[in-house]
Short mmCIF file of C-alpha atoms and ligand atoms in Angstrom, two decimals:
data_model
loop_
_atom_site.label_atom_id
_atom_site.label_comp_id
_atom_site.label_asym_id
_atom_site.label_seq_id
_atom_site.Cartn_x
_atom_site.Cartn_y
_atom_site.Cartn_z
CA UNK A 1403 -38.18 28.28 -12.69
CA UNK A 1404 -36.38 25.23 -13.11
CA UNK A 1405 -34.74 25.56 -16.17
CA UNK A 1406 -33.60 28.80 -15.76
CA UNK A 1407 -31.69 27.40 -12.51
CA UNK A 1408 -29.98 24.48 -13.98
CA UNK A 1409 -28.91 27.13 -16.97
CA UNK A 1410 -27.30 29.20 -13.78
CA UNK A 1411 -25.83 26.32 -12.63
CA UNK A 1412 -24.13 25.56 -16.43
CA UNK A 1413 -22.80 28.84 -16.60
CA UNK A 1414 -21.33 28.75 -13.33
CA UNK A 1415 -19.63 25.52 -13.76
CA UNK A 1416 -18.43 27.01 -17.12
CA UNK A 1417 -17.16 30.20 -15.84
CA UNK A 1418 -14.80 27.93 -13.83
CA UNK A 1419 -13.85 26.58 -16.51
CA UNK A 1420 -12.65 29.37 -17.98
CA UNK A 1421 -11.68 30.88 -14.50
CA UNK A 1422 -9.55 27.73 -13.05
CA UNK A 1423 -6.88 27.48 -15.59
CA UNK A 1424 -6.27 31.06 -15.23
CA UNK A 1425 -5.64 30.76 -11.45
CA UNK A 1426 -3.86 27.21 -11.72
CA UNK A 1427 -1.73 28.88 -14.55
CA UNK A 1428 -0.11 31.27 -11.69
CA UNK A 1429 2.93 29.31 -10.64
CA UNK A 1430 2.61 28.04 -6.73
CA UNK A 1431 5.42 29.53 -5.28
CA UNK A 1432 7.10 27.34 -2.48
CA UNK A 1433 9.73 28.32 0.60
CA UNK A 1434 12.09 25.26 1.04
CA UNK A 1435 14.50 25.78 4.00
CA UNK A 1436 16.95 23.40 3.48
CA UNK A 1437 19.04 21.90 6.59
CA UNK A 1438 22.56 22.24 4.81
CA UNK A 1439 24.48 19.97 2.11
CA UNK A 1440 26.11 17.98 5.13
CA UNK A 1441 26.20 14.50 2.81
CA UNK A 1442 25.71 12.83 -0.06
CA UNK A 1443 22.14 12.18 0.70
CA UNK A 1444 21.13 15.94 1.66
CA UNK A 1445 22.61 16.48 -2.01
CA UNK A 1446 20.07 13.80 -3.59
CA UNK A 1447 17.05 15.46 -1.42
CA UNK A 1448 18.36 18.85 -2.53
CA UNK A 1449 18.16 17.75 -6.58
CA UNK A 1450 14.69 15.53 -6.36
CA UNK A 1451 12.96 19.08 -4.84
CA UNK A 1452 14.76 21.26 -7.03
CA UNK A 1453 14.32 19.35 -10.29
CA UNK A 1454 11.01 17.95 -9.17
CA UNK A 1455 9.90 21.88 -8.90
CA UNK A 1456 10.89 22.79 -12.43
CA UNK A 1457 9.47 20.00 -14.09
CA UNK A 1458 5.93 21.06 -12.35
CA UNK A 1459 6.27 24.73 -13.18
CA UNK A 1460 6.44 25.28 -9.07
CA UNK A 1461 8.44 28.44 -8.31
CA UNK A 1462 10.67 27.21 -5.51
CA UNK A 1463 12.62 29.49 -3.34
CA UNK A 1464 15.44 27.70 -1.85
CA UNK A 1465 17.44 28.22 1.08
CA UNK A 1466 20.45 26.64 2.51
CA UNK A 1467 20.79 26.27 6.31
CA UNK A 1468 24.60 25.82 5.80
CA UNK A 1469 23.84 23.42 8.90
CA UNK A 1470 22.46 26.27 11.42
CA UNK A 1471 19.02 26.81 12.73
CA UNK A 1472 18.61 30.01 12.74
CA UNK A 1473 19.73 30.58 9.27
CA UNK A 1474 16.65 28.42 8.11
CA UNK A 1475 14.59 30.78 11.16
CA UNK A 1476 15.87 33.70 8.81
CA UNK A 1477 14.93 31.58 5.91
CA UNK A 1478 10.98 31.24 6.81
CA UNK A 1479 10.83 34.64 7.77
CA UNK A 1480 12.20 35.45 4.33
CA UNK A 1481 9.17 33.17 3.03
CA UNK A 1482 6.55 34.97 4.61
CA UNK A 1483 7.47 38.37 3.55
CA UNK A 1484 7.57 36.90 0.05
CA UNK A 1485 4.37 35.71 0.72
CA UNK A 1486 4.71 32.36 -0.89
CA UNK A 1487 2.10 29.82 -0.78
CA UNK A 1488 3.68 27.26 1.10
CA UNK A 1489 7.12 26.46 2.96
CA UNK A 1490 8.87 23.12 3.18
CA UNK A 1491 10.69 22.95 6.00
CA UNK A 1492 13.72 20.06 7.03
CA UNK A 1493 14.59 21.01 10.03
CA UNK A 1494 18.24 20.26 11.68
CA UNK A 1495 17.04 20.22 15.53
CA UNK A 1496 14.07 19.25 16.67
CA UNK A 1497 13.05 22.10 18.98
CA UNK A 1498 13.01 25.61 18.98
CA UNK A 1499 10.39 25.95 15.86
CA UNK A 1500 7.59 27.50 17.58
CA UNK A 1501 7.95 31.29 17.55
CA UNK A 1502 8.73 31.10 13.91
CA UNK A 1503 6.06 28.74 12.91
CA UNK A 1504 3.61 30.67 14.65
CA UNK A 1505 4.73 33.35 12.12
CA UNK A 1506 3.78 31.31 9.55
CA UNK A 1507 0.65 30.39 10.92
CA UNK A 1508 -0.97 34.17 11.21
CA UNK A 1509 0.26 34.62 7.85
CA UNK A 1510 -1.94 31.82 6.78
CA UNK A 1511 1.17 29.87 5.13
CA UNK A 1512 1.12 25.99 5.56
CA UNK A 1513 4.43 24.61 6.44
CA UNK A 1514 5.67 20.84 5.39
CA UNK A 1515 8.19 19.23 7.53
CA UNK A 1516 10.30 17.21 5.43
CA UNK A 1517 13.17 14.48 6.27
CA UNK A 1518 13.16 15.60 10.07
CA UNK A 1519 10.06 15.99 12.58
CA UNK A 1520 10.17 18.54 15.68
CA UNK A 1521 9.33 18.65 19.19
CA UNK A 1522 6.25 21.10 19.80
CA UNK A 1523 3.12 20.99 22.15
CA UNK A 1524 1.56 22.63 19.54
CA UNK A 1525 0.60 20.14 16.64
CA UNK A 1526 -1.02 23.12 14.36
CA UNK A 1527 1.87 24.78 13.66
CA UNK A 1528 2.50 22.39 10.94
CA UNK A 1529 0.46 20.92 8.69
CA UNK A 1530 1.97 17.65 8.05
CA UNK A 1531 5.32 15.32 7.73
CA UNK A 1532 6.95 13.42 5.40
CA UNK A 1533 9.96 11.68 5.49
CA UNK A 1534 11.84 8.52 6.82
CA UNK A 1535 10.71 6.28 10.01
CA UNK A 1536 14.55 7.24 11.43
CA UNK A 1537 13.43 4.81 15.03
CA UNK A 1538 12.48 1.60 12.13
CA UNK A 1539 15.71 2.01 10.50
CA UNK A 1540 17.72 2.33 14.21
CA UNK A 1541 15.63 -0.60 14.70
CA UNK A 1542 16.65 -2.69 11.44
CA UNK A 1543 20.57 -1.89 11.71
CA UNK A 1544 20.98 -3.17 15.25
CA UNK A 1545 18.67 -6.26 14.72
CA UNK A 1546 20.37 -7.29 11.34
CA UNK A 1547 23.63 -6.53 13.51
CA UNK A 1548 22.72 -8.91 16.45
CA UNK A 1549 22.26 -11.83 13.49
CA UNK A 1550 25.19 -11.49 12.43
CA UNK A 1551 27.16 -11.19 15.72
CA UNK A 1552 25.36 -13.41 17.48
CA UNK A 1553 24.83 -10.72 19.46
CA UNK A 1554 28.41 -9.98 20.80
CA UNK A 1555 30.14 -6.81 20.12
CA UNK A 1556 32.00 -3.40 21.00
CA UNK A 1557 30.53 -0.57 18.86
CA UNK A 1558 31.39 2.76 18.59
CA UNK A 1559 28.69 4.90 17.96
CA UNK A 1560 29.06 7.81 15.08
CA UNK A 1561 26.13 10.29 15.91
CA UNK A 1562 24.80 12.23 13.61
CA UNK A 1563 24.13 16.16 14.48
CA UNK A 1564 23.47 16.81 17.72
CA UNK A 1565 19.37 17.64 18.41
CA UNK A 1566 18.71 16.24 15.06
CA UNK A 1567 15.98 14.02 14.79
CA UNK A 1568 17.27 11.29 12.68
CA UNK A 1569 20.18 11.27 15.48
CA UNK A 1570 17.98 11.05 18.82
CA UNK A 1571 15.99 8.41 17.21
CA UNK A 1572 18.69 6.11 15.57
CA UNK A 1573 20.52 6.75 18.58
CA UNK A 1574 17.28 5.22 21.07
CA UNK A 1575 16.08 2.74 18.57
CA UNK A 1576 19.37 1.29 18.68
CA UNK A 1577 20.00 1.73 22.42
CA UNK A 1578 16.56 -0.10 23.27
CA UNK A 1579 17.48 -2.72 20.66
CA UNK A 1580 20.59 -3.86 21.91
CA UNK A 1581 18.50 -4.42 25.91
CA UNK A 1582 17.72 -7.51 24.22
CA UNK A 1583 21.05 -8.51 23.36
CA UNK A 1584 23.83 -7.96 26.51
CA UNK A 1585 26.46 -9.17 24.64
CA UNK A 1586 26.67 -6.39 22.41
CA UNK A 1587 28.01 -2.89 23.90
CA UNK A 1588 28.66 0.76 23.02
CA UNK A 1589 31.72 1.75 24.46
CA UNK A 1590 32.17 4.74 22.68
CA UNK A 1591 29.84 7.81 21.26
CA UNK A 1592 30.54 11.08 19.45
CA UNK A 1593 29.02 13.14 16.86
CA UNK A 1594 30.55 13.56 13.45
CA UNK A 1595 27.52 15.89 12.68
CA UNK A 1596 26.67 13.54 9.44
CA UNK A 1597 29.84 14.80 7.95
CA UNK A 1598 32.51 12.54 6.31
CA UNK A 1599 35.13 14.43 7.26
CA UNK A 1600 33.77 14.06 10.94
CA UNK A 1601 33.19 10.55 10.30
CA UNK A 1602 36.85 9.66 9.66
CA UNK A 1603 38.18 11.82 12.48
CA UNK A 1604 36.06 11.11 15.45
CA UNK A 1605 37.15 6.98 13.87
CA UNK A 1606 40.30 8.53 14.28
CA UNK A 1607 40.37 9.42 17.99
CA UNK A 1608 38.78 6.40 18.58
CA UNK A 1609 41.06 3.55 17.35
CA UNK A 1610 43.41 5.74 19.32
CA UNK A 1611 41.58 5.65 22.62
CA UNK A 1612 40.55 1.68 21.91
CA UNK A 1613 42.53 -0.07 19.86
CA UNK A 1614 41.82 -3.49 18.73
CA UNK A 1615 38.70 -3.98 21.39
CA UNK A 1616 36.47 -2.38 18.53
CA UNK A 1617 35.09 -4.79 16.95
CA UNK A 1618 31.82 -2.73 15.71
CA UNK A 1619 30.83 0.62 14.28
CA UNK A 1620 27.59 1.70 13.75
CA UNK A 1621 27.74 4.97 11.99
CA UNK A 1622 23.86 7.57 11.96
CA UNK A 1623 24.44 7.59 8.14
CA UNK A 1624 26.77 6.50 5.05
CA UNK A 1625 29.21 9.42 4.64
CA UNK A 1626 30.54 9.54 8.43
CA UNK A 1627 30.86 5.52 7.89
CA UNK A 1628 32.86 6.11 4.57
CA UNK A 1629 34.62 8.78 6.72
CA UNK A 1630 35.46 5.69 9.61
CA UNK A 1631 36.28 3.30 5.98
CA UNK A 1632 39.41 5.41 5.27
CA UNK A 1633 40.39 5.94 8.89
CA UNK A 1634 40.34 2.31 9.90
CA UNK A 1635 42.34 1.43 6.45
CA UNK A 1636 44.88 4.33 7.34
CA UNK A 1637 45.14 2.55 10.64
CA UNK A 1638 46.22 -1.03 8.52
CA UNK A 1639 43.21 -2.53 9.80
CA UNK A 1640 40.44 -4.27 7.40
CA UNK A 1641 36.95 -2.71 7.41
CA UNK A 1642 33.75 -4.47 6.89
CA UNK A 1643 36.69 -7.94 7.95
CA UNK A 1644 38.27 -6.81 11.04
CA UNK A 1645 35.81 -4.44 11.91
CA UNK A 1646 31.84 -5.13 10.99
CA UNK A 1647 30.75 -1.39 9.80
CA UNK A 1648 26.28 -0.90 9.69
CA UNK A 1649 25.19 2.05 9.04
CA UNK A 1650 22.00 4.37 7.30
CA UNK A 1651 20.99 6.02 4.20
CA UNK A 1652 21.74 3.63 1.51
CA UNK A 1653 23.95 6.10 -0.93
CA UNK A 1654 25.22 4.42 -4.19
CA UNK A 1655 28.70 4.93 -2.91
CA UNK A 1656 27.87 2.88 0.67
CA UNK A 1657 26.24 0.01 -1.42
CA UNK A 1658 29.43 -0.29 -3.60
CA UNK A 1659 31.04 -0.72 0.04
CA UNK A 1660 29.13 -3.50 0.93
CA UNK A 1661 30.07 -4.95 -2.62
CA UNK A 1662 33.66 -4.34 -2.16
CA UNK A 1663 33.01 -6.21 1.50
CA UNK A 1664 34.12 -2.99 3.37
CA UNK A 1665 30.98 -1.77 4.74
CA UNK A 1666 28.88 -4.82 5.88
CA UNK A 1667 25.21 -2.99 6.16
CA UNK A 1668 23.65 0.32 4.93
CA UNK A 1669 19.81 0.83 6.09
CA UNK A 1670 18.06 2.77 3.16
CA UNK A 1671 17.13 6.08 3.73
CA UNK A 1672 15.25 7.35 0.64
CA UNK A 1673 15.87 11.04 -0.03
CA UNK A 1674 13.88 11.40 -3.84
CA UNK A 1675 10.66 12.46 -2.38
CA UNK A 1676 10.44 15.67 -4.00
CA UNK A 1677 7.32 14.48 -5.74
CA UNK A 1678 5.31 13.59 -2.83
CA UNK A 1679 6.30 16.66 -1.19
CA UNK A 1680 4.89 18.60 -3.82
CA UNK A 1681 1.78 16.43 -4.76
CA UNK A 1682 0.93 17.35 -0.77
CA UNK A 1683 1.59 20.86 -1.00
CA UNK A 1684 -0.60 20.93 -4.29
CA UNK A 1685 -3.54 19.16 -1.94
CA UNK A 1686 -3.13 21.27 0.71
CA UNK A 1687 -3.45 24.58 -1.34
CA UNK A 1688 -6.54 22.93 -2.75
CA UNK A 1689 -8.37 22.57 0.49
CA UNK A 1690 -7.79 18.68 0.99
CA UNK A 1691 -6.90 16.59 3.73
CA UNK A 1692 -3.54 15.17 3.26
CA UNK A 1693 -2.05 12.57 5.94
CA UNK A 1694 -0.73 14.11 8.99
CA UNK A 1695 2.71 11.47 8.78
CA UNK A 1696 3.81 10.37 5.78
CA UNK A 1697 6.52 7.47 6.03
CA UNK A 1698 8.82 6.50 2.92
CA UNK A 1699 9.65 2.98 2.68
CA UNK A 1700 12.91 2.04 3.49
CA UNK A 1701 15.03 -1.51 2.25
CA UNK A 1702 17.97 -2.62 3.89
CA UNK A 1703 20.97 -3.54 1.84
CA UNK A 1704 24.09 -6.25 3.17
CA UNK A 1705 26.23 -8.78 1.21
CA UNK A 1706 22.98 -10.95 -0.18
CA UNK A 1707 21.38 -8.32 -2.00
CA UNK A 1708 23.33 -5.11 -2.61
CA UNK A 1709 24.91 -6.13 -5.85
CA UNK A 1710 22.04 -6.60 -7.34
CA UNK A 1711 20.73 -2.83 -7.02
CA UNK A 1712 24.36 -0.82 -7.32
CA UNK A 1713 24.25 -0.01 -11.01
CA UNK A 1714 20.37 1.44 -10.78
CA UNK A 1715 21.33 3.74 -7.80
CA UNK A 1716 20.25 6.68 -8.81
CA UNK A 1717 21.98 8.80 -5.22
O1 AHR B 138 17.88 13.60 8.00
C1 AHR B 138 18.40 12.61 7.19
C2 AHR B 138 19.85 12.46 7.45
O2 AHR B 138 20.51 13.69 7.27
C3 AHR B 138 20.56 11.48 6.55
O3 AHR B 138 20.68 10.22 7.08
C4 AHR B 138 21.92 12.10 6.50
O4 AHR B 138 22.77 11.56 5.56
C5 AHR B 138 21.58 13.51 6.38
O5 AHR B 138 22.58 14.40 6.40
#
């Protein structure tokens, strides 16, 4: 009786042999709904998950938001009908997921929010995060900022895309940062929606409006605070000298700033995590657990340590 059994067993565990390369020889096919290609960074995020994909043999769908919600809503809709396996979703607001994800959801597809997280009572509609702590590196700009103040200061405030998550959070990380530190005000705020071109104009407007009492800015990411570089030059004044310029993401370009002394602080913001992504969406299709939030570790770069790293940038 025995024997018989265990020979069962053998050829079972050999038929899946057999069987398992066959099925894991179909190519996973993946949905990625793509905010935009607002900056530099979104363009680095963009390559990692594309090239990432082809190197695995993953069949990737991508869409580009062009920086609108419900182009990506369009996009996931799209996915389902194609019946992928899984979507990857970076989304550029924070709310208004649910219908859609519920979608998803009775089609059995498990969705990945990357980069950005959303606002939902219902935590099942997504299976897990990974990206960025964007609060941590609000956190880390204002604090290194204080240090080097002393903590006095007027900052204008470049905001990234309104509803976004990484600008709510770098916006109220920073906000509850400076309660420690008086001295240091905002007394300006506008969005320049991540975009260097938006950057250098809302910079624009305000060295109009205020003049020589900015003495700060503090800019959601790199490109809008290369945007606020060329404005504050075109004004004659001196950036990273006459005006102290911290901002987020960490983009080869930024850290040559803070080489060249023009941009004083870039918070890193690592956008290569198409292989995590992927290595999670592999798990997930297998039937493991994966970790609900997944946060990338994130340096900060200033005068002591950024020439040291510029050449190996690789975004
Ligand atoms: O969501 C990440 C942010 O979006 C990056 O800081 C910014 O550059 C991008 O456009």
């Amino acid at each position: 009786m025995i024997l018989p059994f265990r020979r069962l067993q053998a050829l079972f565990v050999l038929a899946l042999t057999f069987l398992v390369p066959g099925v894991v020889a179909k190519p996973i096919k993946v949905g990625f709904a793509q905010t935009g290609a607002e900056s530099a960074w979104r363009t680095a995020n963009t390559q990692s998950m594309k090239s990432e994909a082809e190197k695995r043999g993953i069949e990737l769908k991508f869409a580009d938001g062009q920086g609108k919600q419900e182009n990506q809503i369009r996009a996931i809709r799209s996915f389902i009908a194609q019946r992928v396996d899984a979507i990857v979703l970076a989304p550029i607001v924070e709310t208004g997921w649910d219908p859609v994800l519920r979608e998803a959801k009775r089609a059995g597809i498990p969705v990945v929010l990357t980069d950005r997280t959303i606002q939902t009572a219902d935590e099942s509609l997504y299976a897990c995060f990974i990206g960025s702590d964007f609060y941590e590196e609000g956190r880390m700009a204002a604090d290194w900022l204080a240090k080097k103040t002393g903590g006095k200061g007027s900052i204008v405030e470049l905001q990234g895309t309104p509803g976004s998550a990484p600008a709510n959070e770098r916006r109220r990380a920073f906000a509850d940062a400076l309660t420690k530190h008086p001295g240091l005000k905002i007394i300006d705020s506008q969005s320049g929606d991540f975009r260097r071109s938006g950057g250098k104009e809302v910079m624009e407007a305000f060295l109009k409006k205020h003049g020589r009492a900015i003495t700060v800015v503090y800019a959601h990411n790199d490109d809008m605070a290369l945007g606020a570089v060329q404005a504050i030059q075109e004004a004659g004044r001196k950036p990273g000298t006459d005006i102290i310029i911290v901002s987020i993401d960490a983009i080869k370009e930024a850290i040559q700033a803070v080489v060249d002394g023009k941009i004083n602080c870039t918070v890193e913001c690592n956008p290569l995590f198409g292989p995590k992504v992927y290595d999670t969406v592999t798990r997930l299709l297998a039937g493991e657990k994966v970790e609900r939030k997944s946060f990338n570790k994130d340096e900060l770069f200033d005068s002591t340590n950024a020439a040291a790293v510029v050449a190996s940038r690789q975004y």
